Short mmCIF file of C-alpha atoms in Angstrom, two decimals:
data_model
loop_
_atom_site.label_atom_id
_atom_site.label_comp_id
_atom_site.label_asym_id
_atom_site.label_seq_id
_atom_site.Cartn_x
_atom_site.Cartn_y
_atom_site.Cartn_z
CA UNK A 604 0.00 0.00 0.00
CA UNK A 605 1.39 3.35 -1.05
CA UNK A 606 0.33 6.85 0.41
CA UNK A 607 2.45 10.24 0.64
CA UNK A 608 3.32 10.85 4.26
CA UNK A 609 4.72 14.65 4.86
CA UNK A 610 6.44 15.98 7.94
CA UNK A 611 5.44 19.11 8.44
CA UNK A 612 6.11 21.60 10.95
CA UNK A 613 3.22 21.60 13.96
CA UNK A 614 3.05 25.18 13.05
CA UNK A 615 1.48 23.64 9.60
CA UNK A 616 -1.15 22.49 11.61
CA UNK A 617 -1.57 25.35 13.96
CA UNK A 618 -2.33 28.06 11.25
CA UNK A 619 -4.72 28.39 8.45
CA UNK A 620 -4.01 30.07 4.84
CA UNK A 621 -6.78 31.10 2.32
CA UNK A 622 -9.42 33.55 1.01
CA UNK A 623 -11.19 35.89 3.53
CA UNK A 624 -14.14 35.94 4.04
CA UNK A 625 -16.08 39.15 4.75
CA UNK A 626 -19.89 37.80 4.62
CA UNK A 627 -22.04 38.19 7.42
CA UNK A 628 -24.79 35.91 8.42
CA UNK A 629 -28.06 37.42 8.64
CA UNK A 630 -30.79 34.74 10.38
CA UNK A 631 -28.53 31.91 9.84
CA UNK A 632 -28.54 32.49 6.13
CA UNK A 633 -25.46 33.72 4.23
CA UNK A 634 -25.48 36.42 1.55
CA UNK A 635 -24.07 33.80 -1.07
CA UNK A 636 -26.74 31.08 0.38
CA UNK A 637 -24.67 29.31 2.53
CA UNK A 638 -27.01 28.16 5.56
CA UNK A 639 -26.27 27.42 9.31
CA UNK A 640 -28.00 24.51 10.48
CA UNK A 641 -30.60 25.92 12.84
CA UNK A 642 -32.71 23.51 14.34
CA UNK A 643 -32.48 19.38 15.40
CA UNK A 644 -34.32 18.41 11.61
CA UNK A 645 -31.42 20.35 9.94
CA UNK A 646 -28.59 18.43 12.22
CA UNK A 647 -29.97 15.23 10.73
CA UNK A 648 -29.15 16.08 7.99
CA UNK A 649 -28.12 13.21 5.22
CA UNK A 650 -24.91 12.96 2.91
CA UNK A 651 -27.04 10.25 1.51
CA UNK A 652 -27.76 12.13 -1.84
CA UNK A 653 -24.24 13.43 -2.32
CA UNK A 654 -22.76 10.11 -2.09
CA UNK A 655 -25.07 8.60 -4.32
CA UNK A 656 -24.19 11.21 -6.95
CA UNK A 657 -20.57 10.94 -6.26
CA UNK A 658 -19.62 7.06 -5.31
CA UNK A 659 -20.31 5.75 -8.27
CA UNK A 660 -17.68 7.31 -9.79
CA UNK A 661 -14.90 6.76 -7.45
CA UNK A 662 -12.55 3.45 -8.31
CA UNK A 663 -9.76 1.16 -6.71
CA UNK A 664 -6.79 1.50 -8.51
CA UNK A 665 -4.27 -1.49 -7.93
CA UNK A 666 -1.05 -1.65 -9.96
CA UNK A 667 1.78 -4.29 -9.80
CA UNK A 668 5.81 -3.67 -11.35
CA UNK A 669 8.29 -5.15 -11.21
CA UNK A 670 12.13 -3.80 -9.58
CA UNK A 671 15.66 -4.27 -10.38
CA UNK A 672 17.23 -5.31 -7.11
CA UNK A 673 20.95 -6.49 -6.00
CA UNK A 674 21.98 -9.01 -3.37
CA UNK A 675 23.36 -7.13 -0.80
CA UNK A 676 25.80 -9.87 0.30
CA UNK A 677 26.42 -11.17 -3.19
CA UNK A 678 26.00 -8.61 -5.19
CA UNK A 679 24.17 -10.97 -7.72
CA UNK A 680 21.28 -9.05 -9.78
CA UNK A 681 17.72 -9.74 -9.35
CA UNK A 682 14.21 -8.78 -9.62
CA UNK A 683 11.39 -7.89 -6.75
CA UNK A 684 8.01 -7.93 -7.29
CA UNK A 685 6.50 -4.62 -6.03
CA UNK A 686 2.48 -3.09 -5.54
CA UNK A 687 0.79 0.12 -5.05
CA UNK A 688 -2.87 0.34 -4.33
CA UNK A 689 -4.86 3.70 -4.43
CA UNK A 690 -8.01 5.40 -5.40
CA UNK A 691 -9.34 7.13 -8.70
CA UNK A 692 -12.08 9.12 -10.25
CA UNK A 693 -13.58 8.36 -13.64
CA UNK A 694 -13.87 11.61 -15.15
CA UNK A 695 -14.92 10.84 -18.94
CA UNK A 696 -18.11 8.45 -19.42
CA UNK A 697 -15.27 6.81 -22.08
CA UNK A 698 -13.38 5.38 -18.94
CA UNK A 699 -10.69 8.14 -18.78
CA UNK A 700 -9.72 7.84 -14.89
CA UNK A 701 -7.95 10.40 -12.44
CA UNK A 702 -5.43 9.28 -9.85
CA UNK A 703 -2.24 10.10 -8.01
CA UNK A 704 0.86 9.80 -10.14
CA UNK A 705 2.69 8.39 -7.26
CA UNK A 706 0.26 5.10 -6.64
CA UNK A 707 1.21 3.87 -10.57
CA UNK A 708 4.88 5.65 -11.05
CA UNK A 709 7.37 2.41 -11.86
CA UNK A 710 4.45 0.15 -12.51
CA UNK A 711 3.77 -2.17 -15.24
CA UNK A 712 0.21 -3.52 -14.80
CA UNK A 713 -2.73 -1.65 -13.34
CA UNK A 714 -6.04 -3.01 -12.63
CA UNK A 715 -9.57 -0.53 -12.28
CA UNK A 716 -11.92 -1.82 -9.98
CA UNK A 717 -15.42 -0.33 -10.34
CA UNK A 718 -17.42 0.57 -7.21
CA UNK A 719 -20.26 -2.22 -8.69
CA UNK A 720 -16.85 -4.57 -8.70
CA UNK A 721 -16.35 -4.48 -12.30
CA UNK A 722 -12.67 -5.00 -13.29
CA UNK A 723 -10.92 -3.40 -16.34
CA UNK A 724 -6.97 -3.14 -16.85
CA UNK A 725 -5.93 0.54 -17.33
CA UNK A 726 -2.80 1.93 -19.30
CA UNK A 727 -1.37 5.57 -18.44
CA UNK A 728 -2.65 7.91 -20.73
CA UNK A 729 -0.19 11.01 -19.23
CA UNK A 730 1.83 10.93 -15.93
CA UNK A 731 2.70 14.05 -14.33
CA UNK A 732 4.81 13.96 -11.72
CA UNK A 733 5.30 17.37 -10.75
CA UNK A 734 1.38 17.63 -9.74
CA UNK A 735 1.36 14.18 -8.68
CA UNK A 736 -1.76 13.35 -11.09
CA UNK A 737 -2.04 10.42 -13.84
CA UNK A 738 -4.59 10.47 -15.88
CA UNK A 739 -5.84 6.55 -16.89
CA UNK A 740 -7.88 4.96 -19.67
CA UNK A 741 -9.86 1.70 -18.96
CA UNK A 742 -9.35 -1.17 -21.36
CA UNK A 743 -12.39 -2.46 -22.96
CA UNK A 744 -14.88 0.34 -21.89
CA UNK A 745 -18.06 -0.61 -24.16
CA UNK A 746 -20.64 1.43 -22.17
CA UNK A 747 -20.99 4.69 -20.80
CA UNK A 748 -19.18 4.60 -16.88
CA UNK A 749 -20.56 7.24 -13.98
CA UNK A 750 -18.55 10.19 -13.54
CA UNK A 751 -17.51 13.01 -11.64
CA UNK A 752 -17.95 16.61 -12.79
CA UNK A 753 -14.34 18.70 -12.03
CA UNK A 754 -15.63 21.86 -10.48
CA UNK A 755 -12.64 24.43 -11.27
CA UNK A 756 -14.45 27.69 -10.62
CA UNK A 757 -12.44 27.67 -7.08
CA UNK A 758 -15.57 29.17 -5.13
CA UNK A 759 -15.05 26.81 -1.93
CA UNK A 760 -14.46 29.02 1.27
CA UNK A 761 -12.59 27.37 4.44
CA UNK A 762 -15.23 26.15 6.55
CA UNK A 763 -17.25 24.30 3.81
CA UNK A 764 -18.75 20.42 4.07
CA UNK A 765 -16.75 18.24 2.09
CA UNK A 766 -16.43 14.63 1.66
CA UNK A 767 -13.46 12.14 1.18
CA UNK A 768 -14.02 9.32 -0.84
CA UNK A 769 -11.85 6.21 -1.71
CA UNK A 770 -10.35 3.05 -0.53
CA UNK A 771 -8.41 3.09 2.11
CA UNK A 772 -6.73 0.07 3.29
CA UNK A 773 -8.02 -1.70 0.22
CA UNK A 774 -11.53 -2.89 2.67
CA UNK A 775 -13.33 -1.10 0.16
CA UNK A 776 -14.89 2.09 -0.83
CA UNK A 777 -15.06 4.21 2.46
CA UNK A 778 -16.89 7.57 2.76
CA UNK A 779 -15.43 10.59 5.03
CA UNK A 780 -16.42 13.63 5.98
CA UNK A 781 -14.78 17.21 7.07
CA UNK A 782 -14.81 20.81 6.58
CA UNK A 783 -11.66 22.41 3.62
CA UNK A 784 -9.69 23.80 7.13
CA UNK A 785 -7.29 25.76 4.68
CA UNK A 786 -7.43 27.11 0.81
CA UNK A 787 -4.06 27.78 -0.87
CA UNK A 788 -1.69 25.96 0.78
CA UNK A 789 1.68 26.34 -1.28
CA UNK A 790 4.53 25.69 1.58
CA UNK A 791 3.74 21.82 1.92
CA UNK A 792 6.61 20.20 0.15
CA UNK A 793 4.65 18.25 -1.73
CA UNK A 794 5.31 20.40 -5.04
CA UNK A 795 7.01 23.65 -5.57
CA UNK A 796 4.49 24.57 -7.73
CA UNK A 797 1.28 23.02 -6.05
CA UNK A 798 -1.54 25.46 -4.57
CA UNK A 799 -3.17 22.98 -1.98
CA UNK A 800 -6.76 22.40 -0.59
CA UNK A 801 -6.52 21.10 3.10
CA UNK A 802 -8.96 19.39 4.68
CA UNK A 803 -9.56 17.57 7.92
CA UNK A 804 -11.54 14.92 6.55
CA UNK A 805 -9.79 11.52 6.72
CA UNK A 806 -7.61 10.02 4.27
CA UNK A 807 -5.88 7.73 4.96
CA UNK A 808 -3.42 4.67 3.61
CA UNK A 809 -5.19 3.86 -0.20
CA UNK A 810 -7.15 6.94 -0.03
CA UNK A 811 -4.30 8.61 -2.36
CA UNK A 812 -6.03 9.42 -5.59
CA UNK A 813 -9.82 9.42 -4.59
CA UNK A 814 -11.68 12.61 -4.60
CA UNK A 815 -12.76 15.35 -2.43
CA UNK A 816 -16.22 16.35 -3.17
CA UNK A 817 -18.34 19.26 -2.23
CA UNK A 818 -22.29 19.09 -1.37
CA UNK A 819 -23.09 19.73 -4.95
CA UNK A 820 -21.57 15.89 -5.70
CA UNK A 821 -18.67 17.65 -7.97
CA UNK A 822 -15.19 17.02 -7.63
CA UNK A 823 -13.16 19.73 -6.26
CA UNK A 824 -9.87 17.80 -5.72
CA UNK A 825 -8.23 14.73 -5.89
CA UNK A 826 -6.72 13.79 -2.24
CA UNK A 827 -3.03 12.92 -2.64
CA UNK A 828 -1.18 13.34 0.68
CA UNK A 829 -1.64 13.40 4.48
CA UNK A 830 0.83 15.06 7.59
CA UNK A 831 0.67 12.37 9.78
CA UNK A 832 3.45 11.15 12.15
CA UNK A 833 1.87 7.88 12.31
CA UNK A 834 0.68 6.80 8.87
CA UNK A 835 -2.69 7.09 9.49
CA UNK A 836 -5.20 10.31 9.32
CA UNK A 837 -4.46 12.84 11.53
CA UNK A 838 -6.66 15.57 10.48
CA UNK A 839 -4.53 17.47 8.03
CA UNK A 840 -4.92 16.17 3.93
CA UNK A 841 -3.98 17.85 1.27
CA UNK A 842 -5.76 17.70 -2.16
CA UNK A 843 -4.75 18.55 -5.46
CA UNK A 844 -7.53 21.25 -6.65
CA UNK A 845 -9.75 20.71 -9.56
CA UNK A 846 -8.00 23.52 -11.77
CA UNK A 847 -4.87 21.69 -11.79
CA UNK A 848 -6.96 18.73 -12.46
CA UNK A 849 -8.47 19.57 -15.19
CA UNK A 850 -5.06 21.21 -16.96
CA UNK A 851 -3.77 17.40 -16.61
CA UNK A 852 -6.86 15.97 -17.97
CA UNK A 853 -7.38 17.90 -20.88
CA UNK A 854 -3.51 17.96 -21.77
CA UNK A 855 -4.49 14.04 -21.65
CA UNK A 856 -7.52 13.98 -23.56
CA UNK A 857 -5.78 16.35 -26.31
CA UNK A 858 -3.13 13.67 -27.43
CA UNK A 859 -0.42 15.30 -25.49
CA UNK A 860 2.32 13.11 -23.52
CA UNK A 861 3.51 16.04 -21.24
CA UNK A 862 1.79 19.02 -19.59
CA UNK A 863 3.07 22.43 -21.00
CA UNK A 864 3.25 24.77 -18.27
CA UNK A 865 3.83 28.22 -19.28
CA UNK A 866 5.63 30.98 -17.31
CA UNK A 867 5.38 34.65 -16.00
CA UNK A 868 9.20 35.20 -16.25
CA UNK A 869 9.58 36.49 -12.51
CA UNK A 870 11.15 35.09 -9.16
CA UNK A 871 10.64 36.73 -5.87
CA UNK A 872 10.33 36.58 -2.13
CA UNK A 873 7.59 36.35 -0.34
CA UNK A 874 6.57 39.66 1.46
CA UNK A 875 7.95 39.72 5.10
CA UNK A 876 6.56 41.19 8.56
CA UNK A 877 9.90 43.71 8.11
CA UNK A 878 9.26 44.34 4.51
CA UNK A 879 5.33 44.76 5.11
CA UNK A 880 5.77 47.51 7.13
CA UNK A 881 8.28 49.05 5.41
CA UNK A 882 6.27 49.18 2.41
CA UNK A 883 2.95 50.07 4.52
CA UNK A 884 1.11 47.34 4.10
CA UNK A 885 -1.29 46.37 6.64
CA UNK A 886 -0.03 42.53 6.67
CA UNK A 887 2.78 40.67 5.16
CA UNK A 888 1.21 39.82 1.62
CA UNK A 889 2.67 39.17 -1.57
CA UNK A 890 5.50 38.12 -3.45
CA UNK A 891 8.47 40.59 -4.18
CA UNK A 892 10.04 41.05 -6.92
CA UNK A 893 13.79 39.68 -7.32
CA UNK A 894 14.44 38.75 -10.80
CA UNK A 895 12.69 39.31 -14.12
CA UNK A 896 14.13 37.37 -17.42
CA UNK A 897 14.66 39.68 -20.03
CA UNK A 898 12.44 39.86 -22.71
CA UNK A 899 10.02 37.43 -21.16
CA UNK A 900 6.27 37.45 -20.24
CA UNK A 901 6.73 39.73 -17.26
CA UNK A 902 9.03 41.94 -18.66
CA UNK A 903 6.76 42.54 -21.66
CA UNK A 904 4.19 43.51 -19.43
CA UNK A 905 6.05 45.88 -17.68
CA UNK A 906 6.97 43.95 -14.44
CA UNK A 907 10.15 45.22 -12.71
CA UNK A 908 12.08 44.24 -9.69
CA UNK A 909 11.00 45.67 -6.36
CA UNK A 910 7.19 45.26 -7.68
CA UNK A 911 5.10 43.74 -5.59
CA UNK A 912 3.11 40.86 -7.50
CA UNK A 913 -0.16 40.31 -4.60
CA UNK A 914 -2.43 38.85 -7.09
CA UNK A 915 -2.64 36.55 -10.57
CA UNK A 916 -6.58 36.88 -12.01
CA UNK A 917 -7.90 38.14 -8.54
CA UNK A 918 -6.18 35.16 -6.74
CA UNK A 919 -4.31 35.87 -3.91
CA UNK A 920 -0.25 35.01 -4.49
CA UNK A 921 2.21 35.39 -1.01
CA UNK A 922 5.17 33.45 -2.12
CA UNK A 923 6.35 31.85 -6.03
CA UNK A 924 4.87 28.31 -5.20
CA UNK A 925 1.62 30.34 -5.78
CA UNK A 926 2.61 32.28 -8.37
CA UNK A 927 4.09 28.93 -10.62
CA UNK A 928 0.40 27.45 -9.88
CA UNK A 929 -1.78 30.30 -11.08
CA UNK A 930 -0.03 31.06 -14.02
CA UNK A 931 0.94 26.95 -14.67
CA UNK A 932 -3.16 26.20 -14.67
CA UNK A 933 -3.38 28.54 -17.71
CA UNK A 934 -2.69 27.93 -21.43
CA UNK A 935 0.51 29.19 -23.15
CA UNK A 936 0.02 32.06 -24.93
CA UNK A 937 -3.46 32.81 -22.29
CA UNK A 938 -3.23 36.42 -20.51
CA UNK A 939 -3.59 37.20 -17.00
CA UNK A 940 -4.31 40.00 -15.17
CA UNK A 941 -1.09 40.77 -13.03
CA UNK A 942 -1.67 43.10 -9.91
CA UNK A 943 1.26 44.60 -8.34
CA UNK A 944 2.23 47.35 -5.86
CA UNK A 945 4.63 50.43 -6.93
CA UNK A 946 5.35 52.48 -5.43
CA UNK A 947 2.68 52.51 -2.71
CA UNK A 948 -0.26 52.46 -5.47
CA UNK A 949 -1.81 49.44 -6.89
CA UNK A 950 -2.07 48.50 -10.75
CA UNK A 951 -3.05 45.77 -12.90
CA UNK A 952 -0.78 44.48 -15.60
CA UNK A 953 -1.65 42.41 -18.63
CA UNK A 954 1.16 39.74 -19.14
CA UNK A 955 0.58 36.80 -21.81
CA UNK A 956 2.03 33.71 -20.53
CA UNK A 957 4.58 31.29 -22.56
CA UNK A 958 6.57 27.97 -22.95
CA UNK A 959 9.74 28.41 -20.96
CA UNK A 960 12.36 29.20 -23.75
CA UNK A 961 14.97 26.48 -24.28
CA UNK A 962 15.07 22.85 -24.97
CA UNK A 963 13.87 20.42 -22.18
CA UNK A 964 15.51 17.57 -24.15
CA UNK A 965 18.86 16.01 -22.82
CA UNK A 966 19.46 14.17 -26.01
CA UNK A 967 21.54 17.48 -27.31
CA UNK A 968 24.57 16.76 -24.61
CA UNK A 969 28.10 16.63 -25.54
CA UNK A 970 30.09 14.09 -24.19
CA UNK A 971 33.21 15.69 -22.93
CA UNK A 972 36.23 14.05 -24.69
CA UNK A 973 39.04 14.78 -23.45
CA UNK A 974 40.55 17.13 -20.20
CA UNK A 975 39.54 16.42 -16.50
CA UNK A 976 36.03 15.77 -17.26
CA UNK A 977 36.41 13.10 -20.08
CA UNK A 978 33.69 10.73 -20.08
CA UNK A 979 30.93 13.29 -18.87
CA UNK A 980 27.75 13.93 -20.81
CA UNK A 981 26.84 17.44 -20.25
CA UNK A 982 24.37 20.36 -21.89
CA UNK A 983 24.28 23.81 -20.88
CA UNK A 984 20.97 25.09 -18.59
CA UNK A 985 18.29 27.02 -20.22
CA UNK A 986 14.86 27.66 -17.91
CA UNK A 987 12.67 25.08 -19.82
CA UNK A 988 15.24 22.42 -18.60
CA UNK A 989 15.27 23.41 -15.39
CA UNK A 990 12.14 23.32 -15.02
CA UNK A 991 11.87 19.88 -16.35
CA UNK A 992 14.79 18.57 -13.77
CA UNK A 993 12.20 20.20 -10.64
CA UNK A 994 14.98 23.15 -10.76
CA UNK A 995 14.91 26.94 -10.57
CA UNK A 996 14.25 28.30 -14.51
CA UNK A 997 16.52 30.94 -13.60
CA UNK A 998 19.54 28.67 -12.84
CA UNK A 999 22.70 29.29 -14.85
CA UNK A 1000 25.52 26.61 -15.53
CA UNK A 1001 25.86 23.22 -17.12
CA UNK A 1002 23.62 20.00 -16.17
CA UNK A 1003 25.57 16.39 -16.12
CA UNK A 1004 23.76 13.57 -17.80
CA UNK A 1005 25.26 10.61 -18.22
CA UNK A 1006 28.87 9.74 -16.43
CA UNK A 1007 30.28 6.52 -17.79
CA UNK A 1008 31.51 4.60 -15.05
CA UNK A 1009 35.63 4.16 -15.92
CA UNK A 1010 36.14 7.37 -17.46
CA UNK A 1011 38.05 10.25 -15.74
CA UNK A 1012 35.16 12.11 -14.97
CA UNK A 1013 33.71 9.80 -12.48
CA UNK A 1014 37.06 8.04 -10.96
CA UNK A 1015 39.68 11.25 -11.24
CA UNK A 1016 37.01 14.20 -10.23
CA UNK A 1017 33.62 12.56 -8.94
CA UNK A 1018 31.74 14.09 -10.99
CA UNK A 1019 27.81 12.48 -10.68
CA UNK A 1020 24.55 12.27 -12.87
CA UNK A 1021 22.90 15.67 -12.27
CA UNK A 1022 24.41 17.54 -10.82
CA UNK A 1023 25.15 20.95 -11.97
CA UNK A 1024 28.10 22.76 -12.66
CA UNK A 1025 28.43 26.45 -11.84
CA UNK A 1026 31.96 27.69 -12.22
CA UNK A 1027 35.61 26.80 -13.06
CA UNK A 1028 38.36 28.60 -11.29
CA UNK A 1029 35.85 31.43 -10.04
CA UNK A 1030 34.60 31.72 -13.53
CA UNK A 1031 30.66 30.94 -14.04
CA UNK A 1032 29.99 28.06 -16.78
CA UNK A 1033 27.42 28.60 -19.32
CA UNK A 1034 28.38 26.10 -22.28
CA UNK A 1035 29.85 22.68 -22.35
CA UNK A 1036 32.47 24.09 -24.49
CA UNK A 1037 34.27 25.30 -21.75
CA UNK A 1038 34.60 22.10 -20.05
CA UNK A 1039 36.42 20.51 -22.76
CA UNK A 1040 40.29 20.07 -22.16
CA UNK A 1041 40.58 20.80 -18.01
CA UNK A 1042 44.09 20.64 -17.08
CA UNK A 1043 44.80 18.99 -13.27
CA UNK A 1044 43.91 21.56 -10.68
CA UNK A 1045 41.18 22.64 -11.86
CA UNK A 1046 38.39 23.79 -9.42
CA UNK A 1047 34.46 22.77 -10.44
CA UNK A 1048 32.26 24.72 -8.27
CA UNK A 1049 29.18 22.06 -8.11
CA UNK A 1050 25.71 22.18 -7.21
CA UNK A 1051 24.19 18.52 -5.97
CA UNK A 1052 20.69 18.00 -5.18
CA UNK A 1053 20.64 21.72 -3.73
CA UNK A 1054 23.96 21.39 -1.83
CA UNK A 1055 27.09 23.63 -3.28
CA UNK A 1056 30.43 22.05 -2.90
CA UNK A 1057 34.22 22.38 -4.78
CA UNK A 1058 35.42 19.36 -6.73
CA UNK A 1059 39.09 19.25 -7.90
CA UNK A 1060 40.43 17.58 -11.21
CA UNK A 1061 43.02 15.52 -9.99
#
């Protein structure tokens, strides 16, 4: 069984992000018809109706692979047999299903199990890793399956009913129920570019990949990790919300084998008590400019550094976790409405959002021939792959593919798959041509898996 287990910080679960909320209640009743229960009939209420909309459409997804191992004693190669079972949501009456990347990544065979107990075998369709969503299509659909409407419009407000359903602990499909306890939630480390919905419903182990519903029976998120110092629920979930959803699905549905996210072109900070009240704002709130890439989206729309970016179409941004998922839900070449602070005065900025320039595609490295670094595959870093390696679009240098095991580059300097190399001798690297030919001595300033150290040709 295979569910995301974060450790968070027990301030995580002491605080709560999101949308305000200015409405008053007048006689119990909301102004945008949200109603307090007000008497014992209305405590009784049912979910009854919701579920029946909603169950239906909620699957078991079980997948089996199969992993290259090595005795550890031995040292003989073998193979292990390995499982992951989650949850999934049939979103196209064609048998297109939803689910958590992370319950079929490295498997080979997956198997659908209907909430009537109908079985179909699935292939993946799209895998995204970086929002932790698959997107499935059943095998041998020849009717029209129950679904679940995605319900993108982002209107929930913390403090709304909400239901968790899926199958956790593989006894079947299991129905919970909560209240979203957070909107927005960006800081998780589940994705650097993921814009959370939390909820205290319960998920727990096998939940991964089921939905999150709201009373109207539509899906508002799929439920994909869980802080828990135990394993099991402990009040906090995280979902992935329908927007993001959605952008997966219909990348999937398109024909495409990759989601194109497109970019604003900034990096910032996020606003600061100390920086709040220097600028005279009431609370710390928004995202700072640092950096704008020339002649990209922002800087076309005008965006300079010291602006203060506090919204992306109306949506609240405080840090560039929210700012990559409001402008990676929209289409390249879509325009958003940038609101910033200059100067003390607010003003809205249209910026068109695009590909990240560059070429994601590693299969342009040189292999280093000869010099200190003999042996090394290596391609200079552009932002689109960055991006693609889960690294900052801004990053300068040159990337390391491949390392072949005997050559100079891995025995002489220790010089690894991915990492990143930043400098020689105090002098920044853009272009595997300057690699080529490194006498002994030579100092490789080297970035690995976010840690900077010096390695030395020997």
């Amino acid at each position: 069984m295979k569910t995301r287990t974060l450790a968070l910080a027990a301030a995580l679960m002491l605080s709560a992000c999101g949308q305000s909320n200015d409405t008053k209640a007048q006689d119990g009743v909301f102004a945008d018809n949200r109603v307090i229960p007000g008497d014992s009939m209305s405590m009784k209420a049912s979910f009854a109706p919701v579920v029946r909309t909603a169950a239906p459409a909620v699957v078991n997804v079980s997948a089996r692979g199969v992993q290259q191992v090595r005795d550890p004693f031995w040292g003989i190669p073998g193979q292990r047999q390995t499982g992951s079972v989650g949850s999934g949501v049939i979103v196209r009456d064609t048998g297109v299903v939803v689910t958590n990347y992370h319950v079929i990544n490295g498997m080979q065979q997956i198997k659908v199990v209907l909430n009537d107990r109908r079985e179909f075998d699935a292939r993946v369709v799209l895998a995204d890793e970086r929002s932790d969503i698959a997107v499935l299509q059943l095998e041998g659909v020849n009717e029209r399956l129950p679904t679940l409407n995605i319900d993108d419009r982002e209107e929930q407000q913390i403090g709304d009913l909400v239901l968790a359903i899926g199958n956790p602990f593989g006894v079947g499909q299991t129905v919970t129920n909560g209240i979203i306890s957070a909107l927005n939630r960006t800081e998780t480390g589940i994705s650097d570019s993921g814009s959370f919905i939390q909820t205290d419903a319960a998920i727990n182990p096998g939940n991964s990949g089921g939905a999150l519903v709201d009373m109207d029976g539509d899906l508002i998120g799929i439920n994909t990790a869980i802080f828990s110092r135990s394993g099991s629920s402990s009040g906090v979930g995280f979902a992935v919300p329908a927007s993001a959803v959605k952008r997966v699905v219909d990348s999937a549905v398109g024909g495409a084998t990759a989601v194109v996210r497109p970019w604003l072109g900034v990096k910032g900070e996020a606003v600061s008590a100390d920086v709040a009240r220097s600028l005279g704002l009431d609370r710390p709130q928004g995202l700072v400019v640092t950096e704008v890439w020339p002649g990209g989206p922002g800087a076309r729309a005008g965006l300079s550094e010291g602006d203060v970016i506090t919204a992306i179409d109306g949506a609240e941004i405080n840090d560039q976790g929210g700012l990559n998922f409001r402008v990676g839900t929209r289409e390249p070449n879509e325009t958003v409405k940038v609101t910033v602070l200059r100067d003390g005065q607010a003003r809205t900025l249209d910026a068109r959002v695009q590909r990240l320039p560059g070429n994601a595609d590693l299969k342009d490295a040189t292999v280093i021939q000869s010099g200190g670094l003999s042996g090394a595959q290596v391609l200079g870093l552009n932002p689109a792959l960055a991006d693609s390696l889960g690294g900052d679009p801004f990053a300068s240098g040159v990337i390391v593919g491949r390392v072949a095991g005997n050559s100079y580059a891995s025995r002489g300097v220790g010089v690894r798959a991915g990492d990143i190399i930043m400098a020689v001798n105090d002098r920044p690297v853009t272009s595997a041509q300057q690699l080529a030919n490194l006498p002994r001595g030579s100092q490789l300033l080297v970035e690995r898996r976010g840690q900077r150290g010096v390695l030395v040709v020997r």
